Each structure stands twice: as structure tokens, then as C-alpha cells.
Short mmCIF file of C-alpha atoms in Angstrom, two decimals:
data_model
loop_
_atom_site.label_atom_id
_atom_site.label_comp_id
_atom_site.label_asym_id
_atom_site.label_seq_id
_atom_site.Cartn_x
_atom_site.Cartn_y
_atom_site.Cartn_z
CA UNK A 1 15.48 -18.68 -20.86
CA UNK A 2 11.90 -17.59 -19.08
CA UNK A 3 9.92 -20.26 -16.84
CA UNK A 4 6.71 -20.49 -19.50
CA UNK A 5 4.54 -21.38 -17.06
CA UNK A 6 4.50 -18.32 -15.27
CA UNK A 7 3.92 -15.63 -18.17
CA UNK A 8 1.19 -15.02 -20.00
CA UNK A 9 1.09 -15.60 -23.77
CA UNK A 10 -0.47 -13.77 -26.32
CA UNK A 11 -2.07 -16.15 -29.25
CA UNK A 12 -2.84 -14.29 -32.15
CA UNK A 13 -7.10 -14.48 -32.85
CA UNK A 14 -7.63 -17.41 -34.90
CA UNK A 15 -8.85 -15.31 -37.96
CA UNK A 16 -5.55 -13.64 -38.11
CA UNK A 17 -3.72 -16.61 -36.90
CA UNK A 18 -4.95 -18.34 -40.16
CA UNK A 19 -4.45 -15.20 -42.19
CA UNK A 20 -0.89 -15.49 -41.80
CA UNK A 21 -0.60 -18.69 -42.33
CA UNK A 22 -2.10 -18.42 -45.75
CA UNK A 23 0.15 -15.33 -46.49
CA UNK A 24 3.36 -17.42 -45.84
CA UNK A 25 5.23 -15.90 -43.08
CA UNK A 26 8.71 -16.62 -44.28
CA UNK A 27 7.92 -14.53 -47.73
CA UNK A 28 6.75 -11.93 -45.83
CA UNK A 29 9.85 -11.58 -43.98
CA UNK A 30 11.93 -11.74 -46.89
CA UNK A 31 9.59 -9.09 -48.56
CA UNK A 32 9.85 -6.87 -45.54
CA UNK A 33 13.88 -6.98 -45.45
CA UNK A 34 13.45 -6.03 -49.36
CA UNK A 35 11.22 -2.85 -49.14
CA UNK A 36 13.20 -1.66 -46.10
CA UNK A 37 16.49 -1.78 -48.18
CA UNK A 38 14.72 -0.15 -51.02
CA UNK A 39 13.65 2.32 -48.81
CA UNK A 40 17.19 4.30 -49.02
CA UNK A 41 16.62 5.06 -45.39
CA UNK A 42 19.82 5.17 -43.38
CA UNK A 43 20.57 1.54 -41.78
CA UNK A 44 17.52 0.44 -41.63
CA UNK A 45 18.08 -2.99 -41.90
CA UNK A 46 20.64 -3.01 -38.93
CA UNK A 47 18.20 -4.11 -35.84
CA UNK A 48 15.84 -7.25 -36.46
CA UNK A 49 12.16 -6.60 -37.32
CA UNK A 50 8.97 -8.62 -37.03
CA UNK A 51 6.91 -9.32 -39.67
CA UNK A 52 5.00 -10.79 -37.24
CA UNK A 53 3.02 -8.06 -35.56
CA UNK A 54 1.79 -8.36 -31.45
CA UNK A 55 -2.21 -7.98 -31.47
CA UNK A 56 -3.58 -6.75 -28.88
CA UNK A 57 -7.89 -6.78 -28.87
CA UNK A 58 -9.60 -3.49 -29.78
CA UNK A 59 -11.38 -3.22 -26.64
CA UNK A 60 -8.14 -2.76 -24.67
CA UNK A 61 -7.23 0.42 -26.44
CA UNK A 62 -9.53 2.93 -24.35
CA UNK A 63 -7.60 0.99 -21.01
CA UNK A 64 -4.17 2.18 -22.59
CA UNK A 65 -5.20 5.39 -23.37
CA UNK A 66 -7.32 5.95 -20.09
CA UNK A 67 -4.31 4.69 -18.19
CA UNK A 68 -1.56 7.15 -19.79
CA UNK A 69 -3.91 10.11 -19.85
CA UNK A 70 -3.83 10.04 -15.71
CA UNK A 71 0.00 8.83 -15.61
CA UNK A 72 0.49 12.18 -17.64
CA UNK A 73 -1.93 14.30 -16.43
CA UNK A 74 0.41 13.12 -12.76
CA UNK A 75 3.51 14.22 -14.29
CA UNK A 76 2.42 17.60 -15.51
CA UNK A 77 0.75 18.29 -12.11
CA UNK A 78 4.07 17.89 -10.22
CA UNK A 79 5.95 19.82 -13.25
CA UNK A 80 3.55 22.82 -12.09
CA UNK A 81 3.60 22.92 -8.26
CA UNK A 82 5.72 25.54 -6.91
CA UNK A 83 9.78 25.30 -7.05
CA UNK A 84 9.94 24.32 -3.73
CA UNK A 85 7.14 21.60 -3.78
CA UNK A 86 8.80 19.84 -6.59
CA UNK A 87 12.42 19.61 -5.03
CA UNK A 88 10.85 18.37 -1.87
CA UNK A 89 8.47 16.18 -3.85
CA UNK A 90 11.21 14.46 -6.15
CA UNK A 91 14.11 12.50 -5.07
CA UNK A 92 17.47 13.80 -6.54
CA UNK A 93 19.66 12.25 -8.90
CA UNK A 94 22.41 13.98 -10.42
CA UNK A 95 20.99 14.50 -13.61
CA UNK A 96 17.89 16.39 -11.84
CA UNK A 97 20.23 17.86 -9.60
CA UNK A 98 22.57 19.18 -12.37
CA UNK A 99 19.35 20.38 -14.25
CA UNK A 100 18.31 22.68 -11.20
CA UNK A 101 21.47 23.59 -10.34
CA UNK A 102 23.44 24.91 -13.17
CA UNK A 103 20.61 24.86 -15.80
CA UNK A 104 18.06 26.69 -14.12
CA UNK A 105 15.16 24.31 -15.81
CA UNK A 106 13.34 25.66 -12.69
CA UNK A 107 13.96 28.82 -12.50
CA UNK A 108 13.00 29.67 -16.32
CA UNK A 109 10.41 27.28 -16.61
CA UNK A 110 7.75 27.79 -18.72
CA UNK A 111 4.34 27.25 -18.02
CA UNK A 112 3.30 25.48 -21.19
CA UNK A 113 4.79 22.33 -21.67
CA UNK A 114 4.50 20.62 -24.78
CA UNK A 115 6.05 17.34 -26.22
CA UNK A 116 6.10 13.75 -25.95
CA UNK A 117 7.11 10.72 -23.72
CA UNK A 118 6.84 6.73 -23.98
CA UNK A 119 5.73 4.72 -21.45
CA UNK A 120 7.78 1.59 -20.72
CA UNK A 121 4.56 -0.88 -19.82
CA UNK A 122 4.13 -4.01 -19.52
CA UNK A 123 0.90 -6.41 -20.07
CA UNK A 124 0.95 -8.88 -17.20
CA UNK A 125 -1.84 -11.43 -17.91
CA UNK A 126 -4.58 -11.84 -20.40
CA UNK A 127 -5.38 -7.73 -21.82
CA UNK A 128 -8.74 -6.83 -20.92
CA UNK A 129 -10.44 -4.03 -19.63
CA UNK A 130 -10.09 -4.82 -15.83
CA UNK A 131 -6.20 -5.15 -16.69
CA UNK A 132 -4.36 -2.13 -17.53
CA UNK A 133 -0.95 -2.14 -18.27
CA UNK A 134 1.49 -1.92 -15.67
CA UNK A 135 4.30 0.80 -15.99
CA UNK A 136 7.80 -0.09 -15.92
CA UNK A 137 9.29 3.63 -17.15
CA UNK A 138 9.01 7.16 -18.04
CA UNK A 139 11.35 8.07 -21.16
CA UNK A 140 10.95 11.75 -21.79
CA UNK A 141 13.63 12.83 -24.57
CA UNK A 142 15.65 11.59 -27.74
CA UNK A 143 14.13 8.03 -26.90
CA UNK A 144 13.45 6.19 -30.11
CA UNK A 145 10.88 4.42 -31.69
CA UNK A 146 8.14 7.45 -32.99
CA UNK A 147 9.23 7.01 -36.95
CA UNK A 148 10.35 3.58 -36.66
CA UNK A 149 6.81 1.84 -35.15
CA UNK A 150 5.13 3.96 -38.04
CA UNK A 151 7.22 2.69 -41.05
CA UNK A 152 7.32 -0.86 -39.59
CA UNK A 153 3.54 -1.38 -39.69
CA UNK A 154 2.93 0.82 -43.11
CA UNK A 155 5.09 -1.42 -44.83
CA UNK A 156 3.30 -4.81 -43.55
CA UNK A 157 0.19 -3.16 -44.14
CA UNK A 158 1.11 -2.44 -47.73
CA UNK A 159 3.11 -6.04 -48.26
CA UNK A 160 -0.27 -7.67 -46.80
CA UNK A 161 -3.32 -5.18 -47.49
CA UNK A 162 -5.71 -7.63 -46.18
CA UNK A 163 -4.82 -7.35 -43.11
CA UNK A 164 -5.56 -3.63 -42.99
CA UNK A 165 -9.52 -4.50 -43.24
CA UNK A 166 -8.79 -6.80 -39.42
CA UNK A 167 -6.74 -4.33 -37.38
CA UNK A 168 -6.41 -0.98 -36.37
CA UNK A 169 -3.20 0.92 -36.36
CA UNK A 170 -1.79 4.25 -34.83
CA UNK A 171 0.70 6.22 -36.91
CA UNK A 172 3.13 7.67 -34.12
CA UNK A 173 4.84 9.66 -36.40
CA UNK A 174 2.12 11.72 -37.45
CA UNK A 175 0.72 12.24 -34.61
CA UNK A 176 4.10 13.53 -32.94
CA UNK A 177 4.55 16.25 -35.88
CA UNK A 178 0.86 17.51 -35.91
CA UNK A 179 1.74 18.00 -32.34
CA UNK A 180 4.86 19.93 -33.57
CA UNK A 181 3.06 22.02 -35.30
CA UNK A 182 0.49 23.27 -32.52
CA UNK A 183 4.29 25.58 -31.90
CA UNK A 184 4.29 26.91 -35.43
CA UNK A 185 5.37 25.78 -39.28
CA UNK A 186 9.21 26.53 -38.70
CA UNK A 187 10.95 23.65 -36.29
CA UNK A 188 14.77 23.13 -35.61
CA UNK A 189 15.68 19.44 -34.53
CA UNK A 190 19.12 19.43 -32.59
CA UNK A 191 21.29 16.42 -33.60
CA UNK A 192 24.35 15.35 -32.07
CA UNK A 193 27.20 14.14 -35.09
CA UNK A 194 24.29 12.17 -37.23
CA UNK A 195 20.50 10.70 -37.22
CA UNK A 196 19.07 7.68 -37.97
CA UNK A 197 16.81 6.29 -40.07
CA UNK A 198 14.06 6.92 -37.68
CA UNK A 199 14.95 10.73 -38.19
CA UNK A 200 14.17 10.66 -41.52
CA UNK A 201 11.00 9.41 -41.68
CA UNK A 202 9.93 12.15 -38.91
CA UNK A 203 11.23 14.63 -41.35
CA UNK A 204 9.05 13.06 -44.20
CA UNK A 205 6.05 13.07 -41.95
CA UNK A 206 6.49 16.68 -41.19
CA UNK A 207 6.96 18.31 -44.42
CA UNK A 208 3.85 16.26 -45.52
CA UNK A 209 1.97 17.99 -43.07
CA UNK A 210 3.56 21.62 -43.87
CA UNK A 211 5.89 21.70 -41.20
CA UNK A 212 9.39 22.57 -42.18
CA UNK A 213 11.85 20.90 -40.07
CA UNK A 214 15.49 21.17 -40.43
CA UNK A 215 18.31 18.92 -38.68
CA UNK A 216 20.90 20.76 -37.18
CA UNK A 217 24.40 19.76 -35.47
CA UNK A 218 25.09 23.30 -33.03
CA UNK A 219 28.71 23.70 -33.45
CA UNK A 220 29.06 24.18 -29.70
CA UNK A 221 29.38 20.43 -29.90
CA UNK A 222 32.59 20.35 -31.46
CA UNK A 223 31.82 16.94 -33.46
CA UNK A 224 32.65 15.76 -36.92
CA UNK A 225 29.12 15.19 -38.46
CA UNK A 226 28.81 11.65 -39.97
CA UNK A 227 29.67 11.98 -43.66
CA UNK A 228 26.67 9.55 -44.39
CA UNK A 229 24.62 12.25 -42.90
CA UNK A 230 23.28 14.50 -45.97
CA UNK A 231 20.45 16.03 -44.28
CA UNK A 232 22.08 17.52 -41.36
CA UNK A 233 24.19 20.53 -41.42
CA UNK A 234 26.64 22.15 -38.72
CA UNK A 235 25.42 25.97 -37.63
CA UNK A 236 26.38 28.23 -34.69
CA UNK A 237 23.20 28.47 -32.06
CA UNK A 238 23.61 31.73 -30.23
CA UNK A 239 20.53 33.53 -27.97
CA UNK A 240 20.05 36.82 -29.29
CA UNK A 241 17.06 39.11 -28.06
CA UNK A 242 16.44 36.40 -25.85
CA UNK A 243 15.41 33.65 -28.86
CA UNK A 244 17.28 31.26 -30.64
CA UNK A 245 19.19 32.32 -33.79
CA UNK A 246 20.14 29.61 -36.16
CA UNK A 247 23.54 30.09 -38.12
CA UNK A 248 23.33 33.41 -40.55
CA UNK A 249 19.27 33.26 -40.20
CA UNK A 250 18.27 36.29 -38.21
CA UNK A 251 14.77 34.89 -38.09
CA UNK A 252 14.07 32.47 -35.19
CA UNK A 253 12.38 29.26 -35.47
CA UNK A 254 9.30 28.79 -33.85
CA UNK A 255 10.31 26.01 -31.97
CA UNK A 256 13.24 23.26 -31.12
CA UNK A 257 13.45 19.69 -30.31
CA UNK A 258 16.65 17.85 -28.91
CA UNK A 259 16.99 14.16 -30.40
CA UNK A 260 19.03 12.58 -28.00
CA UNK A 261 18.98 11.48 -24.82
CA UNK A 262 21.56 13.07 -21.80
CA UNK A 263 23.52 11.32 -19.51
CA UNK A 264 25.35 13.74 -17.07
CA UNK A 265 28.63 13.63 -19.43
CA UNK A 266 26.48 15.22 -22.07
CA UNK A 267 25.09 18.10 -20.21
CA UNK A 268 28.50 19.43 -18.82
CA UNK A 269 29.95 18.85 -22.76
CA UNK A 270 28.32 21.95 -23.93
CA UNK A 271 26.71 24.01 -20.68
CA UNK A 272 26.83 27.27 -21.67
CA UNK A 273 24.55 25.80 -24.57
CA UNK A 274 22.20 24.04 -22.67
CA UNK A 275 21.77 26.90 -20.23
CA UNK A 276 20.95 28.91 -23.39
CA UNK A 277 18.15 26.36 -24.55
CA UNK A 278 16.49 26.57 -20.73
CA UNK A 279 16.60 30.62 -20.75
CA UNK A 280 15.30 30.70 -24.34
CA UNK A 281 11.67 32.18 -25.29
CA UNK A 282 11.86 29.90 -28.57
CA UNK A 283 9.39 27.26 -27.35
CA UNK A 284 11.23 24.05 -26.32
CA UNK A 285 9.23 20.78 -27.64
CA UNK A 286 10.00 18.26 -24.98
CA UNK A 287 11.71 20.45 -22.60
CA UNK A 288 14.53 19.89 -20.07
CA UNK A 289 11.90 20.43 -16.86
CA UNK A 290 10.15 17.14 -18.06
CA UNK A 291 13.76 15.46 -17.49
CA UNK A 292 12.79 15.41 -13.49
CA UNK A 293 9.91 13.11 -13.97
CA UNK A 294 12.03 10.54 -16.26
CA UNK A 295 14.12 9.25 -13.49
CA UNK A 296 13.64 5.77 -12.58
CA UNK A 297 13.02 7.31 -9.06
CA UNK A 298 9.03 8.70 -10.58
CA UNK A 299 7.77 5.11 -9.95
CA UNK A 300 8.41 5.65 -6.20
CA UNK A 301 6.29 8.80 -6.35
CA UNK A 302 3.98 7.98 -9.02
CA UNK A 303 3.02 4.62 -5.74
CA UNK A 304 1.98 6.93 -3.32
CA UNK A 305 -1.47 7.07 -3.28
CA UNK A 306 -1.74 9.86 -1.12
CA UNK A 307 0.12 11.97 -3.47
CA UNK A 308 -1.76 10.33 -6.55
CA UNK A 309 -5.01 11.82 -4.68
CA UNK A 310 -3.85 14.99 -4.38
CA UNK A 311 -2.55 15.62 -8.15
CA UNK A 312 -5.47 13.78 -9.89
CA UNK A 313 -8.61 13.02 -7.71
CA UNK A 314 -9.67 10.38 -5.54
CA UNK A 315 -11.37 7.69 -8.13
CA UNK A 316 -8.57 8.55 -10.52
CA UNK A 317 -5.74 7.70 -8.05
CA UNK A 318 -7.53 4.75 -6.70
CA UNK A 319 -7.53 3.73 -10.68
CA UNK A 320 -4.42 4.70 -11.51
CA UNK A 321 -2.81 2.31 -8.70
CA UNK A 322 -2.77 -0.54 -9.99
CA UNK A 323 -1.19 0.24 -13.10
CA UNK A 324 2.50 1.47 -10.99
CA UNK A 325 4.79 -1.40 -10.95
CA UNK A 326 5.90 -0.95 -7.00
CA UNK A 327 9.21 0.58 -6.49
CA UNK A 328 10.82 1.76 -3.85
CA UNK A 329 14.59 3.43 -2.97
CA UNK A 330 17.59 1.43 -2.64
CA UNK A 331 18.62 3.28 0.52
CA UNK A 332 16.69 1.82 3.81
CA UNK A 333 15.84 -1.54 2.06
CA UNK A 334 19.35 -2.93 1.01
CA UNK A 335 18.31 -6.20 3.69
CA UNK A 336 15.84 -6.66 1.10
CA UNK A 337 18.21 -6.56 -1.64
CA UNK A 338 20.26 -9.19 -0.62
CA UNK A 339 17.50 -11.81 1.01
CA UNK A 340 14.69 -11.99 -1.82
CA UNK A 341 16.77 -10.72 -5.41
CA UNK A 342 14.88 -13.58 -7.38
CA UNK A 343 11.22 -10.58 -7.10
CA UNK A 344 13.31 -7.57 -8.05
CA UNK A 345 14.89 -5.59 -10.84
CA UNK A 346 17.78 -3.25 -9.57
CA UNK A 347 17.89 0.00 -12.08
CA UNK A 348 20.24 3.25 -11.78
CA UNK A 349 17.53 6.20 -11.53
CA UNK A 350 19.59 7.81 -14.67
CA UNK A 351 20.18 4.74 -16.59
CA UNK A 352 19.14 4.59 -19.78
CA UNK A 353 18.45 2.14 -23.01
CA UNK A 354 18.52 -0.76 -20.78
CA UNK A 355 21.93 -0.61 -19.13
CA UNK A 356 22.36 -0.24 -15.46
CA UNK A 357 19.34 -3.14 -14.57
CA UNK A 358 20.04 -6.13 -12.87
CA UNK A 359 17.96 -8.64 -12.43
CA UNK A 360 18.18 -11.43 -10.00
CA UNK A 361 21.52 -13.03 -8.73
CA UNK A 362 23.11 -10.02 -10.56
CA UNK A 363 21.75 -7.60 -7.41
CA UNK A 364 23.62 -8.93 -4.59
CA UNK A 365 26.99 -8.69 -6.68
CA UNK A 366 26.18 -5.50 -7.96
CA UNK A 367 25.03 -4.05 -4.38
CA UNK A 368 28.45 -5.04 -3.04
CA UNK A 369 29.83 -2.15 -5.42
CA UNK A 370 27.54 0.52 -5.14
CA UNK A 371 29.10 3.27 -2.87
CA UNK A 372 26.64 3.46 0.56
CA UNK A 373 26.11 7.19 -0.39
CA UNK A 374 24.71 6.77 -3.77
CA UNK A 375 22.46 4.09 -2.83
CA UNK A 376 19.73 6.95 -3.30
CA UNK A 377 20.30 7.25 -7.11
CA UNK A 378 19.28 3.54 -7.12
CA UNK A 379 15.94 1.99 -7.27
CA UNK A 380 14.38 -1.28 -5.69
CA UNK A 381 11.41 -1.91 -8.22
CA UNK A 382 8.89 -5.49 -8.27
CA UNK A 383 9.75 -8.27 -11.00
CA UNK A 384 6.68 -8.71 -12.56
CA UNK A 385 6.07 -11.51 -15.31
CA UNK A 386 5.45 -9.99 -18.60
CA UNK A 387 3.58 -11.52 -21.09
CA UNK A 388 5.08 -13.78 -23.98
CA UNK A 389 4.62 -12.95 -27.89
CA UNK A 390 5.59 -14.90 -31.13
CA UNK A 391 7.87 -12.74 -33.40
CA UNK A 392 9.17 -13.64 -37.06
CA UNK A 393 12.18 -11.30 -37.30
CA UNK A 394 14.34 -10.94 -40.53
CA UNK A 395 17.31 -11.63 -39.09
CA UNK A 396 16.65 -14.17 -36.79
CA UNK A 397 14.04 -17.90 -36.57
CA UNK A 398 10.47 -17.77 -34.94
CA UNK A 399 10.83 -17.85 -31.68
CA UNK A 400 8.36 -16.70 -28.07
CA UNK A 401 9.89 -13.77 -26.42
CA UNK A 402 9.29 -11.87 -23.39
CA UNK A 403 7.78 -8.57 -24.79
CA UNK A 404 6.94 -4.88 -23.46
CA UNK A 405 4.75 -2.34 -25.01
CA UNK A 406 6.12 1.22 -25.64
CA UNK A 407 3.39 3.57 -26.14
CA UNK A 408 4.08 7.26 -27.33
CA UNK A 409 2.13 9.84 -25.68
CA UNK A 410 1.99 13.29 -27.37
CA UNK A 411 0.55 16.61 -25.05
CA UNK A 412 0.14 19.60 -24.92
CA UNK A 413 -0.52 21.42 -20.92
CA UNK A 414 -1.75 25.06 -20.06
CA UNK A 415 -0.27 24.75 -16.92
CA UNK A 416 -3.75 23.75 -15.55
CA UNK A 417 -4.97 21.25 -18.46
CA UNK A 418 -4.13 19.53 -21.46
CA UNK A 419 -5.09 21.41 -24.58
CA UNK A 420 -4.44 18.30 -26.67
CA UNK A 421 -3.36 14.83 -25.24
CA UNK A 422 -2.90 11.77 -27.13
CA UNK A 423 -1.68 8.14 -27.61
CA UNK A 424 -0.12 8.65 -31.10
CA UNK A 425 1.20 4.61 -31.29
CA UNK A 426 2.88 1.70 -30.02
CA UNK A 427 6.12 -0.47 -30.12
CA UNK A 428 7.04 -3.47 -28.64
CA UNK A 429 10.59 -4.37 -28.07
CA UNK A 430 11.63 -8.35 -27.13
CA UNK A 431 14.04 -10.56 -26.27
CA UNK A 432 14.17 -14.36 -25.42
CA UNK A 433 18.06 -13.67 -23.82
CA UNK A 434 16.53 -13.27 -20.43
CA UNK A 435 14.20 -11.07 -18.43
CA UNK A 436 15.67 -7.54 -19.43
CA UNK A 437 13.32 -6.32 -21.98
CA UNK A 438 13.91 -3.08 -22.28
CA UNK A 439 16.82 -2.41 -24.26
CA UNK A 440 17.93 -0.24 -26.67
CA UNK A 441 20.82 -2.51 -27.69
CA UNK A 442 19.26 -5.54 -28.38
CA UNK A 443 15.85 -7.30 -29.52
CA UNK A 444 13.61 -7.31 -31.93
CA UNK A 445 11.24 -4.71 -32.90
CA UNK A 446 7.61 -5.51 -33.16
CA UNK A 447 4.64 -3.23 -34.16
CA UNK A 448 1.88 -3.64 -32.27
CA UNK A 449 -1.93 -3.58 -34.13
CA UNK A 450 -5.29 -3.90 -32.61
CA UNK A 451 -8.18 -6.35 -33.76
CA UNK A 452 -11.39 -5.13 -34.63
CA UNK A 453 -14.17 -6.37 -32.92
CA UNK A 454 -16.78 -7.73 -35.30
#
């Protein structure tokens, strides 16, 4: 368990405190495990889910979104300095290393970049505007949450319409397709063997919006697609005239998306496909180039302020400081390591959905089999006290869990400037197991609303 005393919690206002008190929590979590299995969508009652939303004031909204504007407007700056500048800018990890060297995400890099990531933050004390969040992570692609933390809240918001006059809510999902659709009405989504539920919802938002997305399993993957998978279909992806051709349609799509996130394995599983993707003129949402800035290694970067200065401005930098979690390299500061582990958090600079952290007593153990020479692919970042919510999950009792805040940002950059930026929505994932919040694994998914100021 977490020492109380030294994290934050976050009591619901009394107006909506007393709200849900009246509506009967333990019905609404009943009703909310009922319209999700009506919902037909594809194990969606697998992972707990709080009926209990985390409510965060209005008036810390602009913070968030001021906050992730420079964080982003950071990343694209370094994904448009010259070749050079980045390499010697960024330190390696294989998965960077791999994409340079035998993808050439560098060498045919585009100079439009347009996607989405989620920030890994955390809220570290009571959330005002003199508090921004602090980030924890960059996730850049196939990281989940953008249909989910939309269908989550719609459903509470339709199970308790009340509440929809008190709070104001973000629909991530929609705001991730109309982005989508800045590339063009015709979008291919590459899948791996299946999708989840997630998935479909994305597709539902998209087609409401006129944007006609298919799911699509290349067959350089060599997989046997799920069976429960209806929507997704198997085609060959070949480059022909330099764009993407999709199975027997001659006609390219105006743009693709991958869905999942890479380790290294995945890469080398289909290169000659991948390598295909990167040399591509069919516009890449989410491309591989922004996979150099997702390393856990960007916090050590994004703490310089000297480098901060250069890529966003004095005041901005100055700002944007005190929102990096420090973090620093494993290598050169392994005394550290071993004397205070109790203030750190260990992570693998290519880990991903929570695995490769340790926390703790965990590091010294841990250090002792890390090979001296990879000590670089390993980062040294600052244990910082997140703040405590109450949840109501389906599956599991009321409890007060230790709690981060995902928030989707959705962007669009010239090269120079963002022709469209945006924080599309919000999800928090928690845990009361222990001080690894962060996981894709585990949990309990929250959506996260904002009270209204009267």
C-alpha cells in the first residue's frame, strides 16, 4: 500500500459529492457493466471501469492544455532540426537506433508531421493554476485509451444526465478522427492479428464524421487473424509508384495509421514492410520519426533548460520546467542507484505498458543484472507522489488509488508551426497494488471530467 500522508487526494466538490450519493453509486455500477455488455463491442467488459469519474476543477484545463502545447511544440522542434542535430541531440536506444539505421525514418522524413501522442502526467498536489502537471511519459503510437476514455464517460453521462449540466467533458475520439481527416476521407488502419473494442468505436467515430476507415491485417505479417475479428480483413500492402496499394485496389488511400505499439522484435518481423511505410508518399498519421521522441530517454532532454530555450523561447522554457519530472541516464549515476532507491523509478528507455519499471528496493536487484554496456538504454527518473482518487469499479469494491492522468494530444506541424493542435481528452489509469501506475496490464480505468465553475 501508499503512505497517505504523503499524497495528495482529490475530494470530489461537495455538489457532485452529494450528487452521487443521491444517484446510488452501486446501481450505477451495475448499470454501467449492463450498457457496456449491450454494447456488442468486443470485450469490453474485460478491464475494470469506474463509474466513479476523477474531477478535476475547470480552471485547471487551460494549465493542461498550455502545458502540452509547449511539451509538443518541444518535440516537433527537435523532429525538424537537421539529421545530424537530432542524432547528436537524442540518446540512442535500439529501437531509435534500428529506426535510423535500417528504416531510414530520417532519411525519408517528411516535413509534415501529423498524429497524436498521450502524455503520461501526473498531478502532484492540490490542481490549480500555479500547478501544472508533471510529465512522467511520451507514448507516441498504438497506445490505447482514445475510443475507450470517450465511450466510458458517454455512457455515465447518458446513465446519469444530470451530471452533464456540472461538468465538462472532452470526446478523444472525435477529436483524433477530425484530425484524421485533415489527410483526406479515405484512411487505412494497420492491425496486427485483431483489434479491440477501443478500435471499434474509433471506426464508429470516423464514419460519423465521413471518414471511411478500413482495418487491415498486411499479409506480410504472416498471422492468423482472430476469428472474433469481423471487421478486419487480411490484404497484401505493396509500394507501387511510390504510394501504398491496398490488396486488388489500385487506388491509394489517402493516409495510414499503425495501431500497435513496436518493440524491437516487431520491427525486424516484417522489415522490408516497415521500410516500405517510411519511403511511402501515402501520408503516415503518427509516423515512425515521432518514435525518437517516445523513449523514456526524452525526459532527460526535455530537463535541459538550455535546450528548452533554444526550441521554444525563454519564458516558455522557464514555464515549461517545472512540469519535467527530473530524469537523468543510468550510466554515470549507478552510485546513486544503489544509495537512495527509496526517490527513484528505474524504467528501460523502450519499455512499454508499464513493464520494465522498478521502483524502490526492486533497483538495486535489478541494477545487479543490467549488462554495464546497456546501462545507457536505462533511465534514472525522480519518484514523485501522485495524487490519490476514489474509484467505484465494476469489478472490484471502492477503494483510494494512486492515479495518473493520460491526456491525448492531437497535431498537426508545417515543419515550422502547428496548423491545428489540440487536447482531444483524458484518462486516468489506477492502482492501489503499489506505486507503478502506469500500466497497461492492470488497474482500473477512470474518465476524467471537469467542474464548471459557477
Amino acid at each position: 500500500m501508499f503512505p497517505r500522508h504523503r499524497h495528495f487526494h482529490e475530494a470530489l466538490p461537495s455538489k457532485l459529492a452529494r450528487l452521487f450519493r443521491e444517484r446510488d453509486l452501486r446501481a450505477l455500477k451495475a448499470e454501467l457493466w449492463n450498457e457496456f455488455a449491450d454494447s456488442g463491442l468486443i470485450g469490453i467488459n474485460d478491464h475494470d471501469c469506474s463509474a466513479l469519474p476523477r474531477i478535476l476543477p475547470a480552471s485547471y484545463l487551460p494549465v493542461i492544455r498550455r502545458t502540452c502545447r509547449d511539451i509538443t511544440e518541444s518535440l516537433m522542434r527537435i523532429l525538424s532540426l537537421p539529421s545530424d542535430e537530432i542524432r547528436e541531440l537524442l540518446p540512442p536506444t535500439p529501437i531509435s537506433e534500428y529506426m535510423i539505421r535500417e528504416l531510414g525514418v530520417l532519411k525519408h522524413r517528411k516535413r509534415r508531421i501529423i498524429g497524436s501522442l498521450r502524455f503520461d502526467m501526473a498531478v502532484v498536489g492540490k490542481p490549480s493554476p500555479d500547478n501544472p502537471p508533471k510529465l512522467m511519459e511520451v507514448n507516441d503510437i498504438g497506445f490505447d485509451g482514445t475510443g475507450r476514455s470517450s465511450f466510458i464517460q458517454e455512457t455515465i453521462l447518458k446513465l446519469f444526465p444530470i451530471l452533464r449540466r456540472e461538468v465538462i467533458c472532452l470526446d478523444t475520439a472525435a477529436s483524433e478522427v477530425r484530425n484524421m481527416r485533415r489527410l483526406g476521407r479515405r484512411f487505412v488502419r494497420f492491425q496486427y492479428e485483431l483489434y479491440n473494442w477501443e478500435e471499434e468505436v474509433i471506426l464508429k467515430k470516423a464514419r460519423a464524421i465521413g471518414l471511411d476507415m478500413r482495418l487491415v491485417s498486411p499479409s506480410a505479417f504472416k498471422v492468423k487473424l482472430d476469428e472474433d475479428c469481423k471487421l478486419l480483413s487480411r490484404e497484401c500492402v505493396r509500394l507501387r509508384d511510390g504510394k501504398l496499394q491496398i490488396g486488388a485496389n489500385t487506388r491509394p488511400p489517402d493516409a495510414f495509421q499503425l495501431s500497435y505499439s513496436f518493440e524491437l522484435k516487431d520491427l525486424k518481423e516484417a522489415p522490408g514492410f516497415f521500410r516500405d511505410l517510411v519511403r511511402s508518399e501515402t501520408p503516415h498519421y503518427s509516423p515512425f520519426i515521432t518514435g525518437l521522441v517516445a523513449p523514456k530517454t526524452i525526459l532527460t532532454v526535455l530537463e535541459d533548460k538550455n535546450i528548452l530555450r533554444r526550441l521554444i523561447g525563454e519564458a516558455r522554457a522557464e514555464r515549461l520546467a517545472d512540469t519535467i519530472v527530473p530524469a537523468r541516464l543510468l550510466r554515470g549515476n549507478e552510485e546513486e542507484a544503489l544509495h537512495r532507491p527509496s526517490r527513484l523509478v528505474l524504467k528501460y528507455a523502450d519499455g512499454m505498458g508499464g513493464e520494465h519499471v522498478f521502483v524502490g528496493k526492486k533497483i538495486p536487484a535489478r541494477l545487479a543484472r543490467i549488462l554495464h554496456k546497456d546501462h545507457k538504454y536505462w533511465v534514472l527518473q525522480d519518484r514523485i507522489d501522485l495524487n490519490t482518487i476514489d474509484v467505484a469499479g465494476f469489478l472490484s469494491r471502492p477503494r483510494r488509488v494512486i492515479a495518473d492522468v493520460g491526456v491525448y494530444v492531437h497535431y498537426d506541424w508545417d515543419g515550422a508551426r502547428f496548423t491545428n493542435f489540440n487536447v482531444g481528452g483524458f484518462i486516468t489509469r489506477a492502482t492501489n497494488r503499489g506505486f507503478k501506475v502506469n500500466v497497461s496490464g492492470g488497474g482500473i480505468q477512470v474518465p476524467v471530467m471537469f467542474a464548471k465553475q459557477r
